[in-house]
Coordinates of C-alpha atoms and ligand atoms in Angstrom, one line a residue:
M1 CA 64.4 -18.9 -46.3
K2 CA 63.7 -22.2 -44.6
E3 CA 64.9 -20.8 -41.3
T4 CA 62.7 -17.7 -41.9
L5 CA 59.7 -20.0 -42.5
E6 CA 60.5 -22.0 -39.3
Q7 CA 60.9 -18.7 -37.4
I8 CA 57.6 -17.4 -38.6
K9 CA 55.9 -20.7 -37.7
A10 CA 57.4 -20.7 -34.2
S11 CA 56.7 -17.1 -33.4
A12 CA 53.2 -17.3 -34.9
L13 CA 52.3 -20.4 -32.8
A14 CA 53.7 -18.7 -29.7
A15 CA 51.7 -15.6 -30.4
L16 CA 48.7 -17.8 -31.1
D17 CA 48.8 -19.3 -27.6
A18 CA 48.9 -15.8 -26.1
T19 CA 45.7 -14.7 -27.8
K20 CA 42.9 -14.2 -25.3
D21 CA 39.8 -13.5 -27.3
L22 CA 38.4 -13.5 -30.8
A23 CA 39.4 -10.0 -31.5
E24 CA 43.1 -10.7 -30.6
L25 CA 42.8 -13.9 -32.7
D26 CA 41.7 -11.9 -35.7
T27 CA 44.6 -9.5 -35.3
W28 CA 46.8 -12.5 -35.2
R29 CA 45.3 -13.9 -38.4
V30 CA 45.8 -10.7 -40.3
K31 CA 49.4 -10.5 -39.1
Y32 CA 50.4 -14.0 -40.0
L33 CA 48.0 -15.3 -42.6
G34 CA 46.5 -12.1 -44.1
K35 CA 47.2 -10.8 -47.6
K36 CA 49.8 -8.4 -46.2
G37 CA 50.8 -10.9 -43.6
E38 CA 54.3 -12.2 -42.9
L39 CA 53.8 -15.5 -44.7
T40 CA 52.4 -14.0 -47.8
A41 CA 55.3 -11.5 -47.9
L42 CA 57.7 -14.4 -47.7
L43 CA 56.0 -16.4 -50.5
K44 CA 56.3 -13.4 -52.8
Q45 CA 60.0 -13.8 -52.6
M46 CA 59.8 -17.4 -53.9
G47 CA 60.4 -16.1 -57.4
G48 CA 64.0 -15.5 -56.6
L49 CA 64.7 -19.2 -55.7
S50 CA 66.3 -21.8 -58.0
A51 CA 64.0 -24.3 -59.8
E52 CA 65.1 -27.1 -57.4
E53 CA 64.5 -25.1 -54.3
R54 CA 61.2 -23.6 -55.3
P55 CA 58.9 -26.8 -55.0
I56 CA 60.6 -27.8 -51.7
M57 CA 60.1 -24.3 -50.3
G58 CA 56.7 -24.2 -51.8
Q59 CA 55.7 -27.4 -50.0
L60 CA 57.3 -26.2 -46.8
A61 CA 55.4 -22.9 -47.0
N62 CA 52.2 -24.7 -47.5
E63 CA 52.9 -26.9 -44.5
V64 CA 53.5 -23.8 -42.4
R65 CA 50.3 -22.2 -43.7
E66 CA 48.3 -25.4 -42.9
A67 CA 49.9 -25.6 -39.5
L68 CA 48.9 -22.0 -38.8
T69 CA 45.4 -22.4 -40.2
E70 CA 44.9 -25.5 -38.1
G71 CA 46.3 -23.7 -35.0
L72 CA 43.9 -20.8 -35.7
E73 CA 40.9 -23.1 -35.8
A74 CA 42.0 -24.9 -32.7
R75 CA 42.6 -21.7 -30.8
K76 CA 39.3 -20.3 -31.9
E77 CA 37.5 -23.3 -30.6
A78 CA 39.4 -23.1 -27.4
I79 CA 38.6 -19.4 -26.9
E80 CA 34.9 -20.0 -27.6
A81 CA 34.8 -22.9 -25.2
E82 CA 36.5 -20.8 -22.5
A83 CA 34.1 -18.0 -23.0
L84 CA 31.1 -20.4 -22.8
N85 CA 32.4 -22.0 -19.7
A86 CA 33.0 -18.6 -18.1
R87 CA 29.4 -17.6 -18.9
L88 CA 28.0 -20.8 -17.6
A89 CA 29.9 -20.4 -14.4
E90 CA 28.7 -16.8 -14.1
E91 CA 25.1 -17.7 -14.8
V92 CA 25.0 -20.8 -12.8
L93 CA 21.6 -21.4 -11.2
D94 CA 21.8 -23.4 -8.0
V95 CA 18.3 -24.6 -7.4
T96 CA 19.3 -26.0 -4.0
I97 CA 20.0 -22.5 -2.6
P98 CA 17.1 -21.6 -0.3
G99 CA 15.0 -18.6 -1.6
S100 CA 15.3 -15.2 0.0
P101 CA 12.3 -14.8 2.3
L102 CA 9.6 -12.4 1.1
T103 CA 8.5 -10.1 3.9
L104 CA 4.8 -9.9 3.7
G105 CA 2.9 -6.9 5.0
H106 CA 0.4 -7.3 7.8
Q107 CA -3.1 -6.1 8.0
H108 CA -3.5 -3.1 10.3
P109 CA -5.4 -3.7 13.5
M110 CA -7.7 -0.8 12.9
Y111 CA -8.6 -2.1 9.4
L112 CA -9.2 -5.6 10.9
V113 CA -11.8 -4.0 13.1
L114 CA -13.2 -2.0 10.2
D115 CA -13.5 -5.1 8.2
E116 CA -15.5 -6.8 11.0
I117 CA -17.7 -3.7 11.3
K118 CA -18.3 -3.7 7.6
D119 CA -19.1 -7.4 7.6
I120 CA -21.7 -6.9 10.3
F121 CA -23.5 -4.0 8.6
V122 CA -23.3 -5.4 5.1
G123 CA -24.7 -8.6 6.5
M124 CA -27.7 -6.5 7.7
G125 CA -28.2 -5.0 4.3
F126 CA -26.3 -1.8 4.7
E127 CA -24.4 -0.2 1.8
C128 CA -20.8 1.0 2.5
L129 CA -20.1 4.5 1.1
D130 CA -16.9 6.5 0.6
G131 CA -16.9 10.3 0.9
P132 CA -14.8 13.4 0.5
E133 CA -12.3 14.4 3.1
V134 CA -12.3 17.9 1.7
E135 CA -15.8 18.9 2.5
L136 CA -18.1 22.0 2.4
A137 CA -18.9 23.6 5.8
E138 CA -22.5 23.5 4.4
Y139 CA -22.4 19.7 4.6
N140 CA -20.2 19.4 7.7
F141 CA -22.2 21.9 9.7
D142 CA -25.2 23.8 8.2
R143 CA -27.2 21.0 6.9
L144 CA -26.5 19.0 10.0
N145 CA -28.2 21.7 12.0
A146 CA -25.0 23.1 13.6
E147 CA -25.8 26.8 13.3
E148 CA -23.3 29.7 13.0
G149 CA -21.5 30.1 16.3
H150 CA -21.6 26.4 17.2
P151 CA -18.3 25.8 19.1
S152 CA -17.3 23.0 16.7
R153 CA -17.2 25.5 13.8
D154 CA -14.5 27.6 15.5
W155 CA -11.2 28.2 13.7
S156 CA -9.4 26.8 16.6
D157 CA -11.0 23.4 16.1
T158 CA -11.4 23.1 12.4
F159 CA -9.0 23.1 9.4
Y160 CA -10.5 25.6 6.9
F161 CA -9.1 26.2 3.5
D162 CA -10.5 29.7 3.0
T163 CA -11.0 32.8 5.0
D164 CA -14.8 32.7 4.8
S165 CA -14.9 29.2 6.3
R166 CA -16.6 27.5 3.4
V167 CA -14.3 24.7 2.5
M168 CA -12.7 22.5 5.2
L169 CA -11.2 19.1 6.1
R170 CA -14.3 17.3 7.4
S171 CA -14.3 17.2 11.2
Q172 CA -16.7 14.2 11.3
T173 CA -18.2 11.6 8.9
S174 CA -21.7 12.9 9.6
P175 CA -21.8 15.0 6.3
M176 CA -22.1 11.6 4.6
Q177 CA -25.6 11.4 6.1
I178 CA -26.5 14.4 3.9
R179 CA -24.7 13.1 0.8
A180 CA -26.4 9.7 1.2
M181 CA -29.8 11.3 1.5
E182 CA -29.1 13.4 -1.6
T183 CA -28.0 10.5 -3.7
R184 CA -30.0 7.4 -2.5
Q185 CA -33.5 6.3 -2.9
L186 CA -35.5 5.7 0.3
P187 CA -35.2 3.5 2.3
I188 CA -31.6 4.2 3.2
R189 CA -29.2 2.0 5.1
I190 CA -25.6 3.1 4.9
I191 CA -22.3 3.1 6.7
S192 CA -19.5 5.4 5.7
P193 CA -16.0 5.0 7.2
G194 CA -13.2 7.5 6.7
R195 CA -10.7 10.0 7.9
V196 CA -11.7 13.1 9.8
Y197 CA -9.6 16.1 11.0
R198 CA -9.6 18.3 14.0
K199 CA -7.0 20.7 15.5
D200 CA -5.9 18.5 18.3
E201 CA -2.4 18.1 19.7
V202 CA -1.0 14.5 19.4
D203 CA -1.1 12.6 22.7
A204 CA -2.0 9.1 23.9
T205 CA -5.6 9.6 23.0
H206 CA -5.7 12.4 20.4
S207 CA -4.5 12.9 16.9
P208 CA -5.4 15.7 14.4
M209 CA -6.4 13.0 12.0
F210 CA -8.5 10.0 13.0
H211 CA -11.2 7.7 11.6
Q212 CA -14.9 7.4 12.2
V213 CA -17.6 5.2 10.9
E214 CA -20.9 6.9 10.3
G215 CA -24.2 5.0 10.1
L216 CA -27.6 6.1 8.8
V217 CA -31.0 4.4 8.5
V218 CA -34.0 6.2 7.1
D219 CA -37.2 4.3 6.5
K220 CA -40.9 4.3 7.4
G221 CA -41.6 3.7 11.1
I222 CA -38.0 3.7 12.3
T223 CA -37.8 4.2 16.1
M224 CA -35.2 4.3 18.9
A225 CA -35.8 0.6 19.4
D226 CA -34.3 -0.1 15.9
L227 CA -31.3 1.9 16.8
K228 CA -30.8 0.1 20.1
G229 CA -31.5 -3.3 18.6
T230 CA -29.1 -2.8 15.7
L231 CA -26.3 -1.3 17.8
N232 CA -26.6 -4.1 20.5
T233 CA -26.3 -6.7 17.7
V234 CA -23.1 -4.9 16.5
V235 CA -21.6 -4.8 19.9
E236 CA -22.4 -8.5 20.6
T237 CA -20.7 -9.5 17.4
L238 CA -17.7 -7.3 18.0
Y239 CA -17.2 -8.0 21.7
G240 CA -19.0 -11.3 22.3
K241 CA -22.5 -12.5 23.2
G242 CA -24.1 -11.0 26.3
T243 CA -21.9 -7.8 26.2
K244 CA -24.0 -5.2 28.0
T245 CA -24.6 -1.7 26.6
R246 CA -26.2 1.4 28.1
F247 CA -27.5 4.5 26.3
R248 CA -27.0 7.9 28.0
P249 CA -28.8 11.1 27.0
H250 CA -26.5 13.5 25.2
H251 CA -26.7 16.4 22.7
F252 CA -25.8 16.5 19.0
P253 CA -27.2 19.2 16.7
F254 CA -28.3 16.6 14.1
T255 CA -30.1 14.1 16.3
E256 CA -33.1 14.4 18.6
P257 CA -33.1 12.7 20.9
S258 CA -29.4 12.1 21.1
C259 CA -27.4 9.6 23.1
E260 CA -24.1 8.1 23.7
M261 CA -23.7 4.4 23.9
D262 CA -21.3 2.8 26.4
V263 CA -20.2 -0.8 26.5
Q264 CA -19.7 -2.6 29.8
C265 CA -16.0 -2.8 30.5
H266 CA -14.7 -6.2 29.2
K267 CA -11.8 -6.1 31.7
C268 CA -13.7 -5.8 35.0
G269 CA -17.2 -6.7 34.0
G270 CA -18.5 -3.3 35.2
V271 CA -17.0 -3.2 38.7
G272 CA -14.5 -0.5 37.8
C273 CA -10.8 -0.8 36.8
P274 CA -8.0 1.3 35.1
T275 CA -9.2 0.3 31.6
C276 CA -12.6 1.9 32.2
K277 CA -11.2 4.6 34.4
F278 CA -13.1 3.0 37.3
E279 CA -16.5 3.7 35.7
G280 CA -17.4 0.2 34.7
W281 CA -18.4 1.5 31.2
I282 CA -16.6 2.6 28.1
E283 CA -18.0 5.1 25.7
L284 CA -18.2 3.7 22.2
L285 CA -20.3 6.0 20.0
G286 CA -22.7 8.9 19.6
A287 CA -26.1 8.2 18.1
G288 CA -29.7 9.4 18.0
M289 CA -32.9 9.8 16.0
V290 CA -32.1 12.0 12.9
H291 CA -33.3 15.6 13.6
P292 CA -36.5 16.4 11.5
K293 CA -34.7 19.6 10.3
V294 CA -31.9 17.4 8.8
L295 CA -34.4 15.1 7.1
E296 CA -36.5 17.9 5.7
G297 CA -33.4 19.7 4.5
C298 CA -32.9 16.7 2.2
G299 CA -36.5 16.8 1.0
I300 CA -37.6 13.8 3.1
D301 CA -41.2 13.9 4.4
T302 CA -40.9 13.5 8.2
E303 CA -44.6 12.6 8.5
V304 CA -43.8 9.4 6.7
Y305 CA -40.1 8.8 7.3
S306 CA -37.9 8.8 10.3
G307 CA -34.3 7.6 10.9
W308 CA -31.4 7.0 13.2
A309 CA -27.7 7.7 12.9
F310 CA -24.6 6.9 14.8
G311 CA -20.9 7.9 14.6
M312 CA -18.1 5.9 16.2
G313 CA -14.4 6.4 16.5
L314 CA -12.5 3.6 14.8
E315 CA -9.1 4.0 16.5
R316 CA -10.8 3.9 19.9
T317 CA -12.8 0.8 18.9
A318 CA -9.6 -1.0 17.7
M319 CA -7.7 0.1 20.8
R320 CA -10.3 -1.3 23.1
R321 CA -10.6 -4.4 21.0
F322 CA -6.9 -5.2 21.0
K323 CA -6.1 -3.6 24.3
I324 CA -3.8 -1.0 22.8
A325 CA -2.8 1.7 25.3
D326 CA -1.5 4.5 23.1
L327 CA -3.2 5.9 20.0
R328 CA 0.2 6.8 18.5
L329 CA 1.0 3.1 18.0
I330 CA -2.0 3.0 15.5
F331 CA -0.3 5.6 13.2
E332 CA 3.4 4.8 13.6
N333 CA 3.0 1.5 11.6
D334 CA 6.0 -0.2 13.3
V335 CA 5.8 -3.7 11.9
R336 CA 6.9 -5.1 15.2
F337 CA 3.6 -3.7 16.6
L338 CA 1.4 -4.5 13.5
T339 CA 2.4 -8.2 13.3
Q340 CA 1.0 -8.8 16.8
F341 CA -2.6 -8.8 15.6
Ligands
LIG1 N1 -20.4 13.2 14.5 C1 -20.4 13.0 15.9 C2 -19.0 13.3 16.4 O1 -18.0 13.4 15.6 C3 -20.7 11.6 16.2 C4 -22.1 11.3 16.0 C5 -23.0 11.4 17.0 C6 -22.6 10.9 14.8 C7 -24.4 11.2 16.8 C8 -23.9 10.6 14.6 C9 -24.8 10.7 15.6 O2 -24.4 10.1 13.4 O3 -26.1 10.4 15.4 O4 -18.8 13.5 17.6

Protein backbone atom coordinates (compact mmCIF):
# COMPACT_ATOMS: atom_id res chain seq x y z
CA MET A 1 0.00 0.00 0.00
CA LYS A 2 2.89 2.26 0.76
CA GLU A 3 4.20 1.79 -2.77
CA THR A 4 0.77 2.50 -4.21
CA LEU A 5 0.64 5.73 -2.19
CA GLU A 6 4.09 6.71 -3.41
CA GLN A 7 3.05 5.90 -6.98
CA ILE A 8 -0.09 7.95 -6.71
CA LYS A 9 1.94 10.85 -5.35
CA ALA A 10 4.56 10.59 -8.08
CA SER A 11 2.14 10.28 -10.97
CA ALA A 12 -0.15 12.96 -9.51
CA LEU A 13 2.69 15.44 -9.17
CA ALA A 14 3.91 14.65 -12.71
CA ALA A 15 0.41 15.14 -14.07
CA LEU A 16 0.11 18.35 -12.06
CA ASP A 17 3.14 19.81 -13.78
CA ALA A 18 1.57 19.04 -17.14
CA THR A 19 -1.65 20.96 -16.46
CA LYS A 20 -1.87 24.05 -18.60
CA ASP A 21 -4.90 25.93 -17.38
CA LEU A 22 -7.46 26.09 -14.59
CA ALA A 23 -9.84 23.70 -16.33
CA GLU A 24 -7.17 21.02 -16.61
CA LEU A 25 -6.20 21.70 -13.04
CA ASP A 26 -9.73 21.05 -11.88
CA THR A 27 -9.87 17.79 -13.80
CA TRP A 28 -6.63 16.85 -12.08
CA ARG A 29 -8.09 17.74 -8.65
CA VAL A 30 -11.14 15.54 -9.21
CA LYS A 31 -8.98 12.68 -10.44
CA TYR A 32 -6.53 12.67 -7.52
CA LEU A 33 -8.19 14.43 -4.60
CA GLY A 34 -11.89 14.16 -5.35
CA LYS A 35 -14.39 12.00 -3.50
CA LYS A 36 -14.13 9.39 -6.20
CA GLY A 37 -10.46 10.12 -6.71
CA GLU A 38 -7.55 7.70 -6.52
CA LEU A 39 -6.41 8.73 -3.05
CA THR A 40 -9.86 8.43 -1.53
CA ALA A 41 -10.29 5.03 -3.11
CA LEU A 42 -7.04 3.91 -1.50
CA LEU A 43 -7.94 5.30 1.92
CA LYS A 44 -11.13 3.27 1.83
CA GLN A 45 -9.01 0.16 1.79
CA MET A 46 -7.30 1.14 5.09
CA GLY A 47 -9.88 -0.92 7.00
CA GLY A 48 -8.13 -4.06 5.82
CA LEU A 49 -4.81 -3.10 7.44
CA SER A 50 -3.47 -4.34 10.75
CA ALA A 51 -3.75 -2.12 13.85
CA GLU A 52 -0.01 -1.33 13.73
CA GLU A 53 0.01 -0.52 10.05
CA ARG A 54 -3.09 1.62 10.06
CA PRO A 55 -1.74 4.78 11.82
CA ILE A 56 1.48 4.67 9.85
CA MET A 57 -0.37 4.38 6.58
CA GLY A 58 -2.89 6.94 7.77
CA GLN A 59 -0.12 9.40 8.44
CA LEU A 60 1.51 8.66 5.11
CA ALA A 61 -1.78 9.08 3.27
CA ASN A 62 -2.27 12.45 4.98
CA GLU A 63 1.19 13.51 3.96
CA VAL A 64 0.46 12.57 0.37
CA ARG A 65 -2.86 14.44 0.47
CA GLU A 66 -1.13 17.50 1.92
CA ALA A 67 1.60 17.33 -0.68
CA LEU A 68 -0.98 17.11 -3.46
CA THR A 69 -3.09 19.92 -1.97
CA GLU A 70 -0.04 22.15 -1.64
CA GLY A 71 1.02 21.23 -5.15
CA LEU A 72 -2.45 22.12 -6.38
CA GLU A 73 -2.32 25.55 -4.74
CA ALA A 74 1.15 26.23 -6.06
CA ARG A 75 0.20 25.13 -9.59
CA LYS A 76 -2.95 27.25 -9.46
CA GLU A 77 -0.95 30.31 -8.53
CA ALA A 78 1.58 29.56 -11.25
CA ILE A 79 -1.11 29.12 -13.91
CA GLU A 80 -2.83 32.34 -12.86
CA ALA A 81 0.44 34.24 -12.89
CA GLU A 82 1.26 32.89 -16.36
CA ALA A 83 -2.17 33.89 -17.67
CA LEU A 84 -1.76 37.37 -16.21
CA ASN A 85 1.69 37.76 -17.73
CA ALA A 86 0.41 36.62 -21.10
CA ARG A 87 -2.39 39.14 -20.94
CA LEU A 88 -0.06 41.93 -19.87
CA ALA A 89 2.28 41.10 -22.71
CA GLU A 90 -0.61 41.09 -25.16
CA GLU A 91 -2.12 44.33 -23.95
CA VAL A 92 1.14 46.13 -23.48
CA LEU A 93 0.87 49.85 -24.29
CA ASP A 94 4.07 51.34 -25.54
CA VAL A 95 3.63 55.05 -25.08
CA THR A 96 6.88 55.71 -26.92
CA ILE A 97 5.54 54.38 -30.26
CA PRO A 98 4.78 57.35 -32.54
CA GLY A 99 1.05 57.71 -33.25
CA SER A 100 -0.29 56.78 -36.68
CA PRO A 101 -0.75 60.04 -38.59
CA LEU A 102 -4.31 61.28 -39.10
CA THR A 103 -4.94 62.29 -42.68
CA LEU A 104 -6.93 65.47 -42.47
CA GLY A 105 -9.16 66.51 -45.32
CA HIS A 106 -8.57 69.75 -47.16
CA GLN A 107 -10.94 72.53 -47.99
CA HIS A 108 -11.96 72.52 -51.62
CA PRO A 109 -10.66 75.48 -53.68
CA MET A 110 -14.15 76.29 -54.89
CA TYR A 111 -15.46 76.44 -51.34
CA LEU A 112 -12.52 78.62 -50.32
CA VAL A 113 -13.66 81.10 -52.95
CA LEU A 114 -17.30 80.71 -51.94
CA ASP A 115 -16.36 81.45 -48.32
CA GLU A 116 -14.60 84.64 -49.44
CA ILE A 117 -17.61 85.68 -51.51
CA LYS A 118 -19.96 85.00 -48.60
CA ASP A 119 -17.71 86.98 -46.24
CA ILE A 120 -17.73 89.96 -48.58
CA PHE A 121 -21.51 90.01 -49.00
CA VAL A 122 -22.36 89.18 -45.40
CA GLY A 123 -20.03 92.04 -44.44
CA MET A 124 -22.21 94.33 -46.59
CA GLY A 125 -25.38 93.19 -44.83
CA PHE A 126 -26.50 90.49 -47.24
CA GLU A 127 -28.28 87.35 -46.09
CA CYS A 128 -27.15 83.99 -47.51
CA LEU A 129 -30.00 81.71 -48.65
CA ASP A 130 -30.13 78.06 -49.60
CA GLY A 131 -32.64 76.90 -52.21
CA PRO A 132 -34.06 73.78 -53.85
CA GLU A 133 -32.19 72.09 -56.69
CA VAL A 134 -35.40 70.40 -57.83
CA GLU A 135 -37.32 73.45 -58.95
CA LEU A 136 -40.57 74.35 -60.66
CA ALA A 137 -40.25 75.63 -64.23
CA GLU A 138 -42.58 78.36 -63.00
CA TYR A 139 -39.81 79.70 -60.78
CA ASN A 140 -36.89 78.83 -63.05
CA PHE A 141 -38.48 80.38 -66.15
CA ASP A 142 -42.02 81.84 -66.08
CA ARG A 143 -41.67 84.18 -63.16
CA LEU A 144 -38.24 85.21 -64.42
CA ASN A 145 -39.88 86.44 -67.60
CA ALA A 146 -38.54 83.64 -69.81
CA GLU A 147 -41.64 82.99 -71.88
CA GLU A 148 -42.64 79.68 -73.53
CA GLY A 149 -40.34 78.98 -76.46
CA HIS A 150 -37.30 80.62 -74.85
CA PRO A 151 -34.31 78.55 -76.00
CA SER A 152 -33.15 77.80 -72.45
CA ARG A 153 -36.47 75.99 -71.82
CA ASP A 154 -35.72 73.41 -74.48
CA TRP A 155 -35.66 69.72 -73.58
CA SER A 156 -32.19 69.48 -75.08
CA ASP A 157 -30.84 71.95 -72.50
CA THR A 158 -32.82 71.20 -69.36
CA PHE A 159 -33.35 68.17 -67.13
CA TYR A 160 -37.13 67.85 -66.71
CA PHE A 161 -38.73 65.27 -64.44
CA ASP A 162 -42.10 65.18 -66.19
CA THR A 163 -43.41 65.19 -69.75
CA ASP A 164 -45.22 68.50 -69.39
CA SER A 165 -42.02 70.30 -68.34
CA ARG A 166 -43.19 71.52 -64.97
CA VAL A 167 -40.60 70.10 -62.60
CA MET A 168 -36.90 70.29 -63.36
CA LEU A 169 -33.39 70.45 -62.01
CA ARG A 170 -32.84 74.19 -61.81
CA SER A 171 -30.67 75.49 -64.64
CA GLN A 172 -29.69 78.65 -62.75
CA THR A 173 -29.84 80.04 -59.21
CA SER A 174 -32.03 82.91 -60.43
CA PRO A 175 -35.30 81.27 -59.19
CA MET A 176 -33.97 82.16 -55.73
CA GLN A 177 -34.72 85.78 -56.63
CA ILE A 178 -38.41 84.88 -56.76
CA ARG A 179 -38.24 82.74 -53.63
CA ALA A 180 -36.48 85.55 -51.76
CA MET A 181 -39.05 88.14 -52.84
CA GLU A 182 -41.86 85.78 -51.81
CA THR A 183 -40.50 85.15 -48.34
CA ARG A 184 -38.61 88.33 -47.30
CA GLN A 185 -39.71 91.72 -46.18
CA LEU A 186 -38.39 94.66 -48.18
CA PRO A 187 -35.68 95.81 -48.44
CA ILE A 188 -34.02 92.61 -49.67
CA ARG A 189 -30.29 91.94 -49.82
CA ILE A 190 -29.49 88.28 -50.45
CA ILE A 191 -27.01 85.97 -52.07
CA SER A 192 -27.80 82.34 -52.79
CA PRO A 193 -25.10 79.87 -53.80
CA GLY A 194 -25.82 76.37 -55.05
CA ARG A 195 -25.76 73.70 -57.72
CA VAL A 196 -27.36 74.12 -61.12
CA TYR A 197 -27.83 71.59 -63.94
CA ARG A 198 -27.71 71.77 -67.71
CA LYS A 199 -27.46 69.14 -70.43
CA ASP A 200 -23.83 69.85 -71.28
CA GLU A 201 -21.18 67.30 -72.19
CA VAL A 202 -18.19 67.19 -69.85
CA ASP A 203 -15.09 68.93 -71.15
CA ALA A 204 -12.41 71.30 -69.85
CA THR A 205 -14.93 74.12 -69.39
CA HIS A 206 -18.32 72.36 -69.14
CA SER A 207 -20.09 70.05 -66.72
CA PRO A 208 -23.78 69.04 -66.51
CA MET A 209 -23.65 70.17 -62.88
CA PHE A 210 -21.95 73.32 -61.74
CA HIS A 211 -22.35 76.05 -59.13
CA GLN A 212 -23.60 79.59 -59.26
CA VAL A 213 -24.02 82.40 -56.77
CA GLU A 214 -27.08 84.55 -57.22
CA GLY A 215 -27.35 88.02 -55.77
CA LEU A 216 -30.39 90.26 -55.37
CA VAL A 217 -30.99 93.71 -53.93
CA VAL A 218 -34.43 95.34 -53.83
CA ASP A 219 -34.90 98.66 -52.11
CA LYS A 220 -36.10 102.20 -52.67
CA GLY A 221 -34.05 104.21 -55.18
CA ILE A 222 -31.70 101.39 -56.25
CA THR A 223 -29.87 102.19 -59.48
CA MET A 224 -27.26 100.71 -61.81
CA ALA A 225 -24.68 102.76 -59.86
CA ASP A 226 -25.36 100.59 -56.78
CA LEU A 227 -24.85 97.47 -58.87
CA LYS A 228 -21.55 98.72 -60.26
CA GLY A 229 -20.33 100.00 -56.91
CA THR A 230 -21.13 96.77 -55.11
CA LEU A 231 -19.71 94.45 -57.75
CA ASN A 232 -16.54 96.55 -58.09
CA THR A 233 -16.01 96.26 -54.35
CA VAL A 234 -16.46 92.49 -54.56
CA VAL A 235 -13.96 92.21 -57.41
CA GLU A 236 -11.38 94.36 -55.63
CA THR A 237 -11.70 92.21 -52.51
CA LEU A 238 -11.40 88.98 -54.48
CA TYR A 239 -8.72 89.97 -56.95
CA GLY A 240 -6.92 92.88 -55.31
CA LYS A 241 -7.30 96.67 -55.07
CA GLY A 242 -7.36 98.48 -58.37
CA THR A 243 -8.63 95.48 -60.37
CA LYS A 244 -10.46 96.97 -63.33
CA THR A 245 -13.91 95.86 -64.46
CA ARG A 246 -16.04 96.67 -67.47
CA PHE A 247 -19.77 96.29 -68.01
CA ARG A 248 -20.94 95.18 -71.46
CA PRO A 249 -24.57 95.32 -72.57
CA HIS A 250 -26.18 91.89 -72.76
CA HIS A 251 -29.62 90.31 -72.64
CA PHE A 252 -31.29 88.34 -69.86
CA PRO A 253 -35.08 87.94 -69.71
CA PHE A 254 -35.27 88.93 -66.03
CA THR A 255 -33.16 92.11 -66.08
CA GLU A 256 -33.52 95.37 -67.99
CA PRO A 257 -31.02 96.72 -68.75
CA SER A 258 -28.78 93.65 -68.59
CA CYS A 259 -25.02 93.45 -68.71
CA GLU A 260 -22.09 91.14 -68.37
CA MET A 261 -19.21 92.17 -66.17
CA ASP A 262 -15.63 91.42 -67.21
CA VAL A 263 -12.52 91.64 -65.07
CA GLN A 264 -9.29 92.88 -66.57
CA CYS A 265 -6.98 89.89 -67.08
CA HIS A 266 -4.77 89.52 -64.01
CA LYS A 267 -2.16 87.72 -66.09
CA CYS A 268 -1.43 90.31 -68.78
CA GLY A 269 -3.03 93.42 -67.32
CA GLY A 270 -5.30 93.79 -70.32
CA VAL A 271 -2.75 93.48 -73.11
CA GLY A 272 -3.97 90.05 -74.22
CA CYS A 273 -2.61 86.57 -73.42
CA PRO A 274 -3.69 82.90 -73.55
CA THR A 275 -5.43 83.18 -70.14
CA CYS A 276 -7.87 85.83 -71.44
CA LYS A 277 -7.89 84.33 -74.95
CA PHE A 278 -6.08 87.51 -76.09
CA GLU A 279 -9.01 89.71 -75.19
CA GLY A 280 -7.50 91.42 -72.16
CA TRP A 281 -10.74 90.80 -70.24
CA ILE A 282 -12.34 87.80 -68.60
CA GLU A 283 -16.11 87.44 -68.24
CA LEU A 284 -17.11 87.03 -64.59
CA LEU A 285 -20.86 87.35 -64.26
CA GLY A 286 -24.23 88.39 -65.66
CA ALA A 287 -26.19 91.16 -63.98
CA GLY A 288 -28.72 93.88 -64.49
CA MET A 289 -31.61 95.87 -63.08
CA VAL A 290 -34.43 93.52 -62.09
CA HIS A 291 -37.11 93.60 -64.79
CA PRO A 292 -40.28 95.42 -63.57
CA LYS A 293 -42.36 92.41 -64.66
CA VAL A 294 -40.36 90.20 -62.29
CA LEU A 295 -40.79 92.62 -59.37
CA GLU A 296 -44.50 93.10 -60.05
CA GLY A 297 -44.98 89.32 -60.33
CA CYS A 298 -43.87 89.19 -56.69
CA GLY A 299 -46.23 91.97 -55.68
CA ILE A 300 -43.56 94.67 -55.42
CA ASP A 301 -44.56 98.23 -56.34
CA THR A 302 -42.15 99.32 -59.08
CA GLU A 303 -43.10 102.95 -58.58
CA VAL A 304 -41.40 102.77 -55.18
CA TYR A 305 -38.92 99.94 -55.42
CA SER A 306 -36.22 98.88 -57.84
CA GLY A 307 -33.49 96.27 -57.69
CA TRP A 308 -30.42 94.75 -59.20
CA ALA A 309 -29.33 91.15 -59.54
CA PHE A 310 -26.34 89.16 -60.60
CA GLY A 311 -25.39 85.55 -61.20
CA MET A 312 -21.84 84.25 -61.26
CA GLY A 313 -20.31 80.86 -62.01
CA LEU A 314 -18.42 79.59 -59.00
CA GLU A 315 -16.13 77.05 -60.68
CA ARG A 316 -15.01 79.64 -63.18
CA THR A 317 -14.30 82.15 -60.45
CA ALA A 318 -12.26 79.56 -58.52
CA MET A 319 -10.43 78.47 -61.66
CA ARG A 320 -9.44 82.03 -62.41
CA ARG A 321 -8.56 82.71 -58.81
CA PHE A 322 -6.26 79.70 -58.48
CA LYS A 323 -5.23 79.46 -62.15
CA ILE A 324 -6.81 76.02 -62.62
CA ALA A 325 -6.86 75.07 -66.29
CA ASP A 326 -9.39 72.23 -66.37
CA LEU A 327 -12.87 72.25 -64.82
CA ARG A 328 -12.77 68.48 -64.31
CA LEU A 329 -10.09 68.90 -61.63
CA ILE A 330 -12.68 70.76 -59.55
CA PHE A 331 -14.96 67.72 -59.45
CA GLU A 332 -12.49 64.83 -59.34
CA ASN A 333 -11.44 65.65 -55.76
CA ASP A 334 -7.99 64.12 -56.07
CA VAL A 335 -6.32 65.00 -52.76
CA ARG A 336 -3.03 65.65 -54.55
CA PHE A 337 -4.85 68.45 -56.36
CA LEU A 338 -6.93 69.69 -53.43
CA THR A 339 -4.03 70.05 -50.98
CA GLN A 340 -2.36 72.62 -53.22
CA PHE A 341 -4.71 75.39 -52.17
N1 LIG B 1 -28.96 83.23 -64.47
C1 LIG B 1 -28.02 83.72 -65.45
C2 LIG B 1 -27.32 82.54 -66.10
O1 LIG B 1 -27.38 81.46 -65.60
C3 LIG B 1 -27.00 84.61 -64.81
C4 LIG B 1 -27.59 85.92 -64.38
C5 LIG B 1 -27.58 86.98 -65.25
C6 LIG B 1 -28.17 86.07 -63.16
C7 LIG B 1 -28.11 88.21 -64.88
C8 LIG B 1 -28.71 87.29 -62.77
C9 LIG B 1 -28.66 88.35 -63.65
O2 LIG B 1 -29.26 87.50 -61.59
O3 LIG B 1 -29.18 89.54 -63.27
O4 LIG B 1 -26.73 82.70 -67.13
